[in-house]
Tab-separated table of C-alpha atoms and ligand atoms in Angstrom:
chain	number	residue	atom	x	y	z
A	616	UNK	CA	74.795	53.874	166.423
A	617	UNK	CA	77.858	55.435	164.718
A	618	UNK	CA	78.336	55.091	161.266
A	619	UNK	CA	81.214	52.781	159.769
A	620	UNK	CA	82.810	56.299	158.319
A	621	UNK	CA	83.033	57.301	161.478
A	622	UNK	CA	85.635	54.977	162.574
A	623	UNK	CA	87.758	55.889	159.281
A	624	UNK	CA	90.668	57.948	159.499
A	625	UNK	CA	90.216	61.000	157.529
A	626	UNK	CA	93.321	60.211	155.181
A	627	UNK	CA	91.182	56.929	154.559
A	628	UNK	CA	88.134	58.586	153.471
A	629	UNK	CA	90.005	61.390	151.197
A	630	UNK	CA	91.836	58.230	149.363
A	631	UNK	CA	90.198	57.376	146.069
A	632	UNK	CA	90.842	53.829	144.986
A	633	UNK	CA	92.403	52.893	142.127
A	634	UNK	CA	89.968	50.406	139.618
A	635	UNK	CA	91.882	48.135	137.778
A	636	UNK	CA	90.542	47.299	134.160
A	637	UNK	CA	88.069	44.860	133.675
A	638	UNK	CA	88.928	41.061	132.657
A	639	UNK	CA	89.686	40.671	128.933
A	640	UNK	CA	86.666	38.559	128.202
A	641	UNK	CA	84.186	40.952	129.675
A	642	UNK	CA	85.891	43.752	127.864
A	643	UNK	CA	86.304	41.694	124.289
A	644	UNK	CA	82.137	41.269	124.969
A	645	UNK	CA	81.500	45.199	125.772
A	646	UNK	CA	83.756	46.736	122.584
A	647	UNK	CA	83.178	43.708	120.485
A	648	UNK	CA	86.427	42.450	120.068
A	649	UNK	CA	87.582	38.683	119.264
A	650	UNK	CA	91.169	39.386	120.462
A	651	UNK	CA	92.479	41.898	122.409
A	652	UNK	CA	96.573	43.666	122.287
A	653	UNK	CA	97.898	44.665	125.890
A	654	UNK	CA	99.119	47.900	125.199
A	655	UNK	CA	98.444	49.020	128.756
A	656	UNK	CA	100.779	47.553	131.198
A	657	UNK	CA	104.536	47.675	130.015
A	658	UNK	CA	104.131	43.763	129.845
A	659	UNK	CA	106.671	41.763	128.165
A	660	UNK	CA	104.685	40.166	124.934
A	661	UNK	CA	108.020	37.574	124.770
A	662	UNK	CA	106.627	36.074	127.137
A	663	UNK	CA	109.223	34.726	130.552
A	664	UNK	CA	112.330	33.650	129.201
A	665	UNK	CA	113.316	29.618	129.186
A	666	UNK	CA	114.537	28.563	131.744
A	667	UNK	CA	111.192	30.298	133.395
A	668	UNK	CA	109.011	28.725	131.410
A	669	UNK	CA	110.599	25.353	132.041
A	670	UNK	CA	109.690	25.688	136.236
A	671	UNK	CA	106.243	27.173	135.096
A	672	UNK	CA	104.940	23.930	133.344
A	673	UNK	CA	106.825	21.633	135.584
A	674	UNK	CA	105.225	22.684	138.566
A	675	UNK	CA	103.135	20.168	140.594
A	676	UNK	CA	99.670	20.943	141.586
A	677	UNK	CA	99.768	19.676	145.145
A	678	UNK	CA	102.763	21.591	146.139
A	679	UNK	CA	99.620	24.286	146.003
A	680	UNK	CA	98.879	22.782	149.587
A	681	UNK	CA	102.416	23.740	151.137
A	682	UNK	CA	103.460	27.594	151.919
A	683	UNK	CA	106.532	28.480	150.148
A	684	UNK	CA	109.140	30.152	151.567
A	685	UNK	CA	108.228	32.481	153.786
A	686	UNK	CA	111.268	34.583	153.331
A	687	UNK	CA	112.214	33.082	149.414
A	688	UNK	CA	115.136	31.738	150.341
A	689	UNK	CA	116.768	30.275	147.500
A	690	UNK	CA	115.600	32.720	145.176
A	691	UNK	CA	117.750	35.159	147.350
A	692	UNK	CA	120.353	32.722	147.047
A	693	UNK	CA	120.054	33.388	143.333
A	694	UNK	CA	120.046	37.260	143.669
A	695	UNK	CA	122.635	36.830	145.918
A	696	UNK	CA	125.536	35.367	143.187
A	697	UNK	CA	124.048	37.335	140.411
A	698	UNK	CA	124.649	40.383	142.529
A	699	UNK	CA	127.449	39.690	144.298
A	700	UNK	CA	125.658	40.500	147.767
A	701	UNK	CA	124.879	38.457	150.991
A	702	UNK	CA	121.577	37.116	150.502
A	703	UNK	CA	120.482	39.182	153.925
A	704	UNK	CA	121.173	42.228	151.659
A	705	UNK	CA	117.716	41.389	149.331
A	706	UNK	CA	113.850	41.528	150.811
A	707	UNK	CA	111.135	39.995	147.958
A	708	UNK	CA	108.149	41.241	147.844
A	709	UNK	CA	104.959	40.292	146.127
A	710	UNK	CA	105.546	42.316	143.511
A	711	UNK	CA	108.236	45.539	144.173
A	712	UNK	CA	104.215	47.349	145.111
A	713	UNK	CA	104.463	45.868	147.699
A	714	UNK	CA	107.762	46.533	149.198
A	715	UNK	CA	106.793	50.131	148.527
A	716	UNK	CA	104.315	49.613	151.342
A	717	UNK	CA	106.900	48.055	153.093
A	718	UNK	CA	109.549	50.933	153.576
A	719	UNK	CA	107.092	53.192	154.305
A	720	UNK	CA	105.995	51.632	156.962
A	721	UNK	CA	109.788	51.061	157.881
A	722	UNK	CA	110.628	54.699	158.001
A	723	UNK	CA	107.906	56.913	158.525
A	724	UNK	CA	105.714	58.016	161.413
A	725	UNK	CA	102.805	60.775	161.720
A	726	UNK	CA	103.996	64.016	160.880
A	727	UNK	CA	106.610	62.585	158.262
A	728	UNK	CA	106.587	63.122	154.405
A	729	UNK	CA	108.188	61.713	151.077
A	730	UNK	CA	109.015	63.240	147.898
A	731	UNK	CA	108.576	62.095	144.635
A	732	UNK	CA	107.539	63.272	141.054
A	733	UNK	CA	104.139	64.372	139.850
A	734	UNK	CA	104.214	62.314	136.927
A	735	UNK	CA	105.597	59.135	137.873
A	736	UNK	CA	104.408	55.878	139.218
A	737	UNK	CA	102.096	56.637	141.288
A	738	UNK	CA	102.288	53.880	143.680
A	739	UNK	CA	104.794	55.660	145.645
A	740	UNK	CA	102.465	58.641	146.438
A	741	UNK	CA	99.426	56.550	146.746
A	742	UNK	CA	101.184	54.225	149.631
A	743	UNK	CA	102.108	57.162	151.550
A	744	UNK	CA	98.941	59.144	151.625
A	745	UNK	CA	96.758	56.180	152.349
A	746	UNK	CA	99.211	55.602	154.872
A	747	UNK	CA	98.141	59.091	156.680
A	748	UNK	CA	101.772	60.649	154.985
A	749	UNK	CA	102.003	63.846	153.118
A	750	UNK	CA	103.445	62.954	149.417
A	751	UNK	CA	105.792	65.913	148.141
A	752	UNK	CA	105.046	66.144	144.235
A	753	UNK	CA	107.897	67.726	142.290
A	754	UNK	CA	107.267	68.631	139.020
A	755	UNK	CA	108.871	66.997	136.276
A	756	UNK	CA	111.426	69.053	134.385
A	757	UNK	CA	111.666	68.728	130.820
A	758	UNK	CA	110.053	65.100	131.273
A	759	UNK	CA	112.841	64.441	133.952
A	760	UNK	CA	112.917	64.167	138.039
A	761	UNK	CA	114.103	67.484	139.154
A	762	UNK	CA	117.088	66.632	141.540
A	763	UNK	CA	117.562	70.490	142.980
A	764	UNK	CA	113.859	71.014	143.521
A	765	UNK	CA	113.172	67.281	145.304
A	766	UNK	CA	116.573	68.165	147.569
A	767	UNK	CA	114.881	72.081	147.860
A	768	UNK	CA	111.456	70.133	149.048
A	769	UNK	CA	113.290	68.041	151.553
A	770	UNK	CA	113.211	69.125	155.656
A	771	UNK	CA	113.723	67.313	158.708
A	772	UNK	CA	110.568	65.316	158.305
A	773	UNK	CA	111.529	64.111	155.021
A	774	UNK	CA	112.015	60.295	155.509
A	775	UNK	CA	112.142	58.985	152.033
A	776	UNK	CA	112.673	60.072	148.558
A	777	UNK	CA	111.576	58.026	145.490
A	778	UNK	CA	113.354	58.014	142.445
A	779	UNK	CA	112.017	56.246	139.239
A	780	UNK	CA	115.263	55.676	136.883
A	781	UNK	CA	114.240	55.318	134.138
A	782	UNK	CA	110.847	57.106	134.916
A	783	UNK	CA	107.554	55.196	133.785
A	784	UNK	CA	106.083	56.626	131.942
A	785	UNK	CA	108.531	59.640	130.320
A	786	UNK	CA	111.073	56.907	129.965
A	787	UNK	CA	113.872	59.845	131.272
A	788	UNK	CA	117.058	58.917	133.914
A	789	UNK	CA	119.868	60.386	135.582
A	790	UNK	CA	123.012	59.785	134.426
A	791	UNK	CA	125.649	58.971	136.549
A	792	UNK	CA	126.513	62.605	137.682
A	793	UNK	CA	123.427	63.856	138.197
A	794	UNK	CA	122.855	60.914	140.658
A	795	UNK	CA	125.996	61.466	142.217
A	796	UNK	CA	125.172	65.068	142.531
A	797	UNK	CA	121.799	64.432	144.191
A	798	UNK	CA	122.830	61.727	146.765
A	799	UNK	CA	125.710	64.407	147.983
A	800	UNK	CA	122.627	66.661	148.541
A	801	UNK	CA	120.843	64.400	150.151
A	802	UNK	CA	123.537	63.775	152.558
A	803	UNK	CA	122.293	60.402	154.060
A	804	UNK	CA	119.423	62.842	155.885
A	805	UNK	CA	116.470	60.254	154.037
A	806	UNK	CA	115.987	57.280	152.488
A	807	UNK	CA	116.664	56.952	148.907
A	808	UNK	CA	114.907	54.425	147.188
A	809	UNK	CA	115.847	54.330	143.297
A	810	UNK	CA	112.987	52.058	141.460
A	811	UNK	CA	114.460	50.385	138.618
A	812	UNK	CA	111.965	48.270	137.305
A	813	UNK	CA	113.462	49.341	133.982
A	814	UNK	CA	116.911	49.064	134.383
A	815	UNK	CA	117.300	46.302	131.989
A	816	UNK	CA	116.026	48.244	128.844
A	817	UNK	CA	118.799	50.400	129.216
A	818	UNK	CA	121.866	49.824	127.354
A	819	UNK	CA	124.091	53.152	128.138
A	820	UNK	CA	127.428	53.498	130.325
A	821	UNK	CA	126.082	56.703	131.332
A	822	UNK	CA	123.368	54.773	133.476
A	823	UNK	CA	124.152	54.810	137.254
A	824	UNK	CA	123.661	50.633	138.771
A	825	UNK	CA	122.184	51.094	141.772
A	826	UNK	CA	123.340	47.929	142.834
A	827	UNK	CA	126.940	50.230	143.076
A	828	UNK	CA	126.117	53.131	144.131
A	829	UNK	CA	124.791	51.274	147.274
A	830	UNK	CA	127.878	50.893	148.257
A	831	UNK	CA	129.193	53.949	149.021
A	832	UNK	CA	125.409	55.741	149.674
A	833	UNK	CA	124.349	53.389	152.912
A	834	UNK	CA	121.265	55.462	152.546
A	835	UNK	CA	120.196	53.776	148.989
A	836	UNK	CA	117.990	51.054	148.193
A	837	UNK	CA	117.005	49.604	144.835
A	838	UNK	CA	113.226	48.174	144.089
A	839	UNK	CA	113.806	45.403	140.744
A	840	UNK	CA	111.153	43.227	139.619
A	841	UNK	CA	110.616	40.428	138.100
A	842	UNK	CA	107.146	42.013	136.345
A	843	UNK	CA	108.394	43.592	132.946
A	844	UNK	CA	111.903	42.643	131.352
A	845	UNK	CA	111.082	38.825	132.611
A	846	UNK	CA	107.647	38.813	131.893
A	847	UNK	CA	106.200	37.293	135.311
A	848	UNK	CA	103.966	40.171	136.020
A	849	UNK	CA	101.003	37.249	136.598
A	850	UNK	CA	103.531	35.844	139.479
A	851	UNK	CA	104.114	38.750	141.050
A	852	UNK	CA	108.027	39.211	142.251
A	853	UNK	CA	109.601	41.990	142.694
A	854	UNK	CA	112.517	43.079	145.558
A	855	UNK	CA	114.777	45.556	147.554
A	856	UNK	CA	117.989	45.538	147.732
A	857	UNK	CA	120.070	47.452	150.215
A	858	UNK	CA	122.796	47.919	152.790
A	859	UNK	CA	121.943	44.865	155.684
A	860	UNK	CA	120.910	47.367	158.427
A	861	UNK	CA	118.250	49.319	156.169
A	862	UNK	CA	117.275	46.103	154.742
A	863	UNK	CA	116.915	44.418	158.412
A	864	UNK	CA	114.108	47.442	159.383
A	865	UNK	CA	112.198	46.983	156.315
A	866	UNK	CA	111.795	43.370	156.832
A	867	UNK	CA	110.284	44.077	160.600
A	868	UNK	CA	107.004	45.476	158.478
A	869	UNK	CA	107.508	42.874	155.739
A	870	UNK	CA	104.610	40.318	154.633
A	871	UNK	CA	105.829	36.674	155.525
A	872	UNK	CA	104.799	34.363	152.882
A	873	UNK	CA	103.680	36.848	150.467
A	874	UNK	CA	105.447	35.192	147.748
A	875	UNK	CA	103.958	32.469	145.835
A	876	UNK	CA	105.909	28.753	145.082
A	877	UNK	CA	105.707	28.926	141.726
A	878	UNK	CA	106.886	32.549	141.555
A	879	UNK	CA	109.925	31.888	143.932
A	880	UNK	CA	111.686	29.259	141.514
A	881	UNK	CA	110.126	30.965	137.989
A	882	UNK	CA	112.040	34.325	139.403
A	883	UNK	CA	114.980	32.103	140.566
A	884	UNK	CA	114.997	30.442	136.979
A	885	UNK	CA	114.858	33.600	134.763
A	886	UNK	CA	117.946	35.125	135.927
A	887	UNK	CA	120.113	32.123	135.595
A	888	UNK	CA	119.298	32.595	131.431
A	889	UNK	CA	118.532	36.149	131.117
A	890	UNK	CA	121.628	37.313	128.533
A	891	UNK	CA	119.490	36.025	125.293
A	892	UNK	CA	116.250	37.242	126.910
A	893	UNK	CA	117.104	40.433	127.799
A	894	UNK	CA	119.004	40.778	123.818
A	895	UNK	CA	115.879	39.819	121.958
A	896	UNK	CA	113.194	41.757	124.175
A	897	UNK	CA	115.595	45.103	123.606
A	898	UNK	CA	115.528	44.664	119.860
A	899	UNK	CA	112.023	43.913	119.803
A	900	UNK	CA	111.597	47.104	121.755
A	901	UNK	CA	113.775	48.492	118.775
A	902	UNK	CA	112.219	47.654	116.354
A	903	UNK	CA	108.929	48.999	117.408
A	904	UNK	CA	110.729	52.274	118.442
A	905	UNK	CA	111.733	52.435	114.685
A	906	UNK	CA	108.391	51.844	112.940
A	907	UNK	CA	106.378	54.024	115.308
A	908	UNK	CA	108.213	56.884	115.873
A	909	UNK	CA	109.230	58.202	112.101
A	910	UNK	CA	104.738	57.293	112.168
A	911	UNK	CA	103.977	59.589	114.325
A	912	UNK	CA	106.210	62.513	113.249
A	913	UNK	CA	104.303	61.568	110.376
A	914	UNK	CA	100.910	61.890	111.890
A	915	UNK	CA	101.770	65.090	113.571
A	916	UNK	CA	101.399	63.769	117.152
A	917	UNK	CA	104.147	64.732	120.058
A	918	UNK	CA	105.443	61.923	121.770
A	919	UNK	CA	108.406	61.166	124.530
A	920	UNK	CA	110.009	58.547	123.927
A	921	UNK	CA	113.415	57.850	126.349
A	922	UNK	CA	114.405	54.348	128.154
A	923	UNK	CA	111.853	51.842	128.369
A	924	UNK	CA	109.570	49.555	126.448
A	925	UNK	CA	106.625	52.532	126.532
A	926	UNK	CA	106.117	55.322	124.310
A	927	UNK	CA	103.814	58.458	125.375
A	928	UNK	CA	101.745	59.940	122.780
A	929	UNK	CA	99.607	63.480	122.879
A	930	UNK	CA	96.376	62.847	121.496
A	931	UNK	CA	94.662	65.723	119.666
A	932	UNK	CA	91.121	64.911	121.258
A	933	UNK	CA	90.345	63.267	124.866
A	934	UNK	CA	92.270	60.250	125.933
A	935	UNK	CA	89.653	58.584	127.165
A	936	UNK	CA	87.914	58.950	123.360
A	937	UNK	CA	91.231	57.867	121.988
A	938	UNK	CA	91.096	54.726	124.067
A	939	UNK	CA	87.719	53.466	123.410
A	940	UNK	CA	87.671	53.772	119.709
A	941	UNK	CA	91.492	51.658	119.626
A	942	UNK	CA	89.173	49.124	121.885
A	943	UNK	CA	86.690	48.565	119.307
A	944	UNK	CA	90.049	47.661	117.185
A	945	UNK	CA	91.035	45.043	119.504
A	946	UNK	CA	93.958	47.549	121.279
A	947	UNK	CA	93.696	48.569	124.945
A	948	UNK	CA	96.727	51.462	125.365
A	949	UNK	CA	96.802	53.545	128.886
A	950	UNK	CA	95.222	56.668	128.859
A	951	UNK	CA	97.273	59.106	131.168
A	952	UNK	CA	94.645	62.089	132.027
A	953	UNK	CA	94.810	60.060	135.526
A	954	UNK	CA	98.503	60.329	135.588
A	955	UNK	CA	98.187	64.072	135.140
A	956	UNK	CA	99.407	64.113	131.664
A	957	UNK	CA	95.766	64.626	130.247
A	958	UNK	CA	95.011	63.844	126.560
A	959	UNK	CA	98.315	61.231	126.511
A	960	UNK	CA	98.242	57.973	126.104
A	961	UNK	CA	101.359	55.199	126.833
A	962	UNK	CA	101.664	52.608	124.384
A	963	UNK	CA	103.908	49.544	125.333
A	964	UNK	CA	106.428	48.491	122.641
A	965	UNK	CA	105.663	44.666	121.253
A	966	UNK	CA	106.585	42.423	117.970
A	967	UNK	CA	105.818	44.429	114.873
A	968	UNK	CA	102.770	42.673	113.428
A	969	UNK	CA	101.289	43.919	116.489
A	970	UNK	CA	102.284	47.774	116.487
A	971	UNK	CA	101.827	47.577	112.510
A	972	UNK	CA	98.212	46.741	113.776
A	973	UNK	CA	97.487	49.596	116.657
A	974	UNK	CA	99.475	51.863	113.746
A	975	UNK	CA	96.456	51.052	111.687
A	976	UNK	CA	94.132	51.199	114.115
A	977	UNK	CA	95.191	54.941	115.740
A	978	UNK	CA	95.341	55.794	111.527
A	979	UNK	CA	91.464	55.026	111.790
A	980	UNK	CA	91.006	56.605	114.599
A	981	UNK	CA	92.489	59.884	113.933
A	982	UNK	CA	90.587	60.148	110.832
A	983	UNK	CA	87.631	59.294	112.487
A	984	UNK	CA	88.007	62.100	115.456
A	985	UNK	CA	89.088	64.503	112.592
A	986	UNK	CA	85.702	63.834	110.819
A	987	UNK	CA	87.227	62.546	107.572
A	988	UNK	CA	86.673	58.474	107.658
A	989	UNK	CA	89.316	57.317	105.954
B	1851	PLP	C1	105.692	48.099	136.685
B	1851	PLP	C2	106.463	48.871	137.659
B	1851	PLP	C3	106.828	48.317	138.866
B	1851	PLP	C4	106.576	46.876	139.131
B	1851	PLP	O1	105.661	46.587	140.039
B	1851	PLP	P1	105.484	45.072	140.491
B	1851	PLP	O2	104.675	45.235	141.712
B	1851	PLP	O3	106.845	44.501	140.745
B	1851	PLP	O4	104.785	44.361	139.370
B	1851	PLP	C5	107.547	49.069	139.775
B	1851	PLP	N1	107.906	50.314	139.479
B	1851	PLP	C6	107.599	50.870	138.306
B	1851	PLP	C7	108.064	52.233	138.005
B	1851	PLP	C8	106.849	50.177	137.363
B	1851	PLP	O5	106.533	50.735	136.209
């Protein structure tokens, strides 16, 4: 009899998968924690704004038993006046993960190849090679995407090219020009997706809307989600947005129904109040910029800290060390050795008792790794 590997694709059984953390309980019980701080996931701690939380609560267990939407129609509706777009124009996703998956499949066949980053989210790369596609890593430059060496990478089998602007988890983005610059190159020979799932921490004129430059690049499509500035992670929403006739191919591989009913009308909801929301979550991420940073010039540690509500920090011993010692302090950051930046770790920004906490806490910790318990 053959064995089960034997009918796996080689790509398949190269592909290590990723392990997402344990649940909070179990991990409170192993480190010995009573509470536990989400440093990990770029979640919003403000929780979904209004509006959102108003649909959350009111919704009715037995519409559990009906499907929602199969293509979230009045949610598009919603992105559809915010954006000023026909509502055809938008694809959700469960999640913007998952419409990843989704133009991949739309665009590339065997032999094919994107290009992304090294150091960026690594969704993009991980689609695409457990898809049986080759992922083109670019090296960062200076913390940034490199637009001449991703346009140098690109041949004729170069279907898509992922941009991350700003990029988790340096927190760098291309200004206008540079984006400009790089779509010329790119000449409407690929795909461009530009992910944006951070768009709305950025408060700079310099900052290219991808919702414009679709426009007048046919070849451009945005991913937003609903998972960080609103705070719906748990609901999983996210979207593409794009000229129709790109947009009409992606849907052909799409997921019907793959987008829950309570996350439909909680997504729908958000943006309809999001001026207030959007305020207060980028002065919270202030705020923690300006108590941590000046703290660890103090400390002596390097850090990057661009766009974003994330901060990377070098730590002078093992990540992974790092990590579980902040644990036993009731703070779970990311350690980054995975995302090739060994010995970093990415620290979300949240309210100030809470980074006045994991300040204390990495304080410990660094005195403990040094060998002088303070
Ligand atoms: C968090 C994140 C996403 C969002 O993924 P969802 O599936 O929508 O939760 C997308 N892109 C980047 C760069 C992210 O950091």
């Amino acid at each position: 009899m053959p064995s089960i590997a034997e009918l796996v694709p080689e790509h398949i059984r190269a592909f290590e998968a990723y392990t997402p953390s344990r649940p909070d309980p179990d991990l409170m019980r192993q480190y010995g924690v009573d509470h536990l701080h989400r440093l990990n996931n770029n979640e919003n701690a403000l929780g979904p704004p209004p509006n959102a939380r108003a649909v959350i609560e009111a919704f009715e267990s037995r519409r559990s038993a009906i499907y929602p939407s199969g293509d979230c129609y009045t949610l598009r509706t919603a992105l559809s006046e915010r954006f000023g777009k026909d509502p055809e124009r938008f694809l959700v996703g469960n999640g913007s993960c998952e419409v990843i998956a989704s133009v991949i499949k739309a665009f590339c066949e065997k032999g094919d190849n994107i290009i992304t980053a090294d150091k960026t989210f690594a969704v993009y790369e991980w689609v695409a090679e457990f898809s049986g596609f080759e992922a083109r890593l670019i090296p960062l430059n200076n913390w940034a995407f490199d637009p001449d060496a991703m346009l140098a990478a690109m041949d004729s089998r170069t279907k898509i090219l992922f941009v991350c602007n700003p990029n988790n988890p340096t927190g760098t983005w291309w200004d206008r020009d540079v984006m400009e610059r790089f779509l010329r190159g790119v000449a409407g020979r690929a795909i461009v997706v530009i992910d944006e799932a951070y768009c709305e921490y950025v408060d700079d004129e310099r900052f290219p809307d991808g919702m414009e430059l679709m426009e007048r690049h046919k070849n451009v499509v945005v991913f937003r989600t609903f998972s960080k500035m609103y705070a719906l992670a748990g609901l999983r929403v996210g979207y593409v947005c794009g000229q129709k006739e790109v947009v009409d191919y992606i849907r052909r591989t799409h997921i019907v129904y793959s987008v829950n009913s309570m996350g439909q009308p909680a997504a729908a909801a958000a943006l309809k109040d999001d001026a207030g929301h959007i305020a207060a979550t980028r002065l919270m991420v202030a705020e923690a910029k300006a108590l941590l940073l000046p703290a660890f010039d103090e400390l002596g540690l390097k850090y990057v800290s661009n766009a974003g509500n994330f901060v990377m920090v070098e730590t002078p011993v093992s990540d992974s060390l790092i990590y579980r010692h902040l644990m036993r302090r009731g703070i779970m950051v990311r350690t980054m050795t995975g995302f090739r930046f060994p010995n970093w770790i990415r620290v979300s920004m949240v309210q100030l008792p809470v980074m006045q906490e994991f300040l204390q806490a990495l304080r410990e910790v660094l005195g403990i790794v040094a060998g002088t318990r303070t």
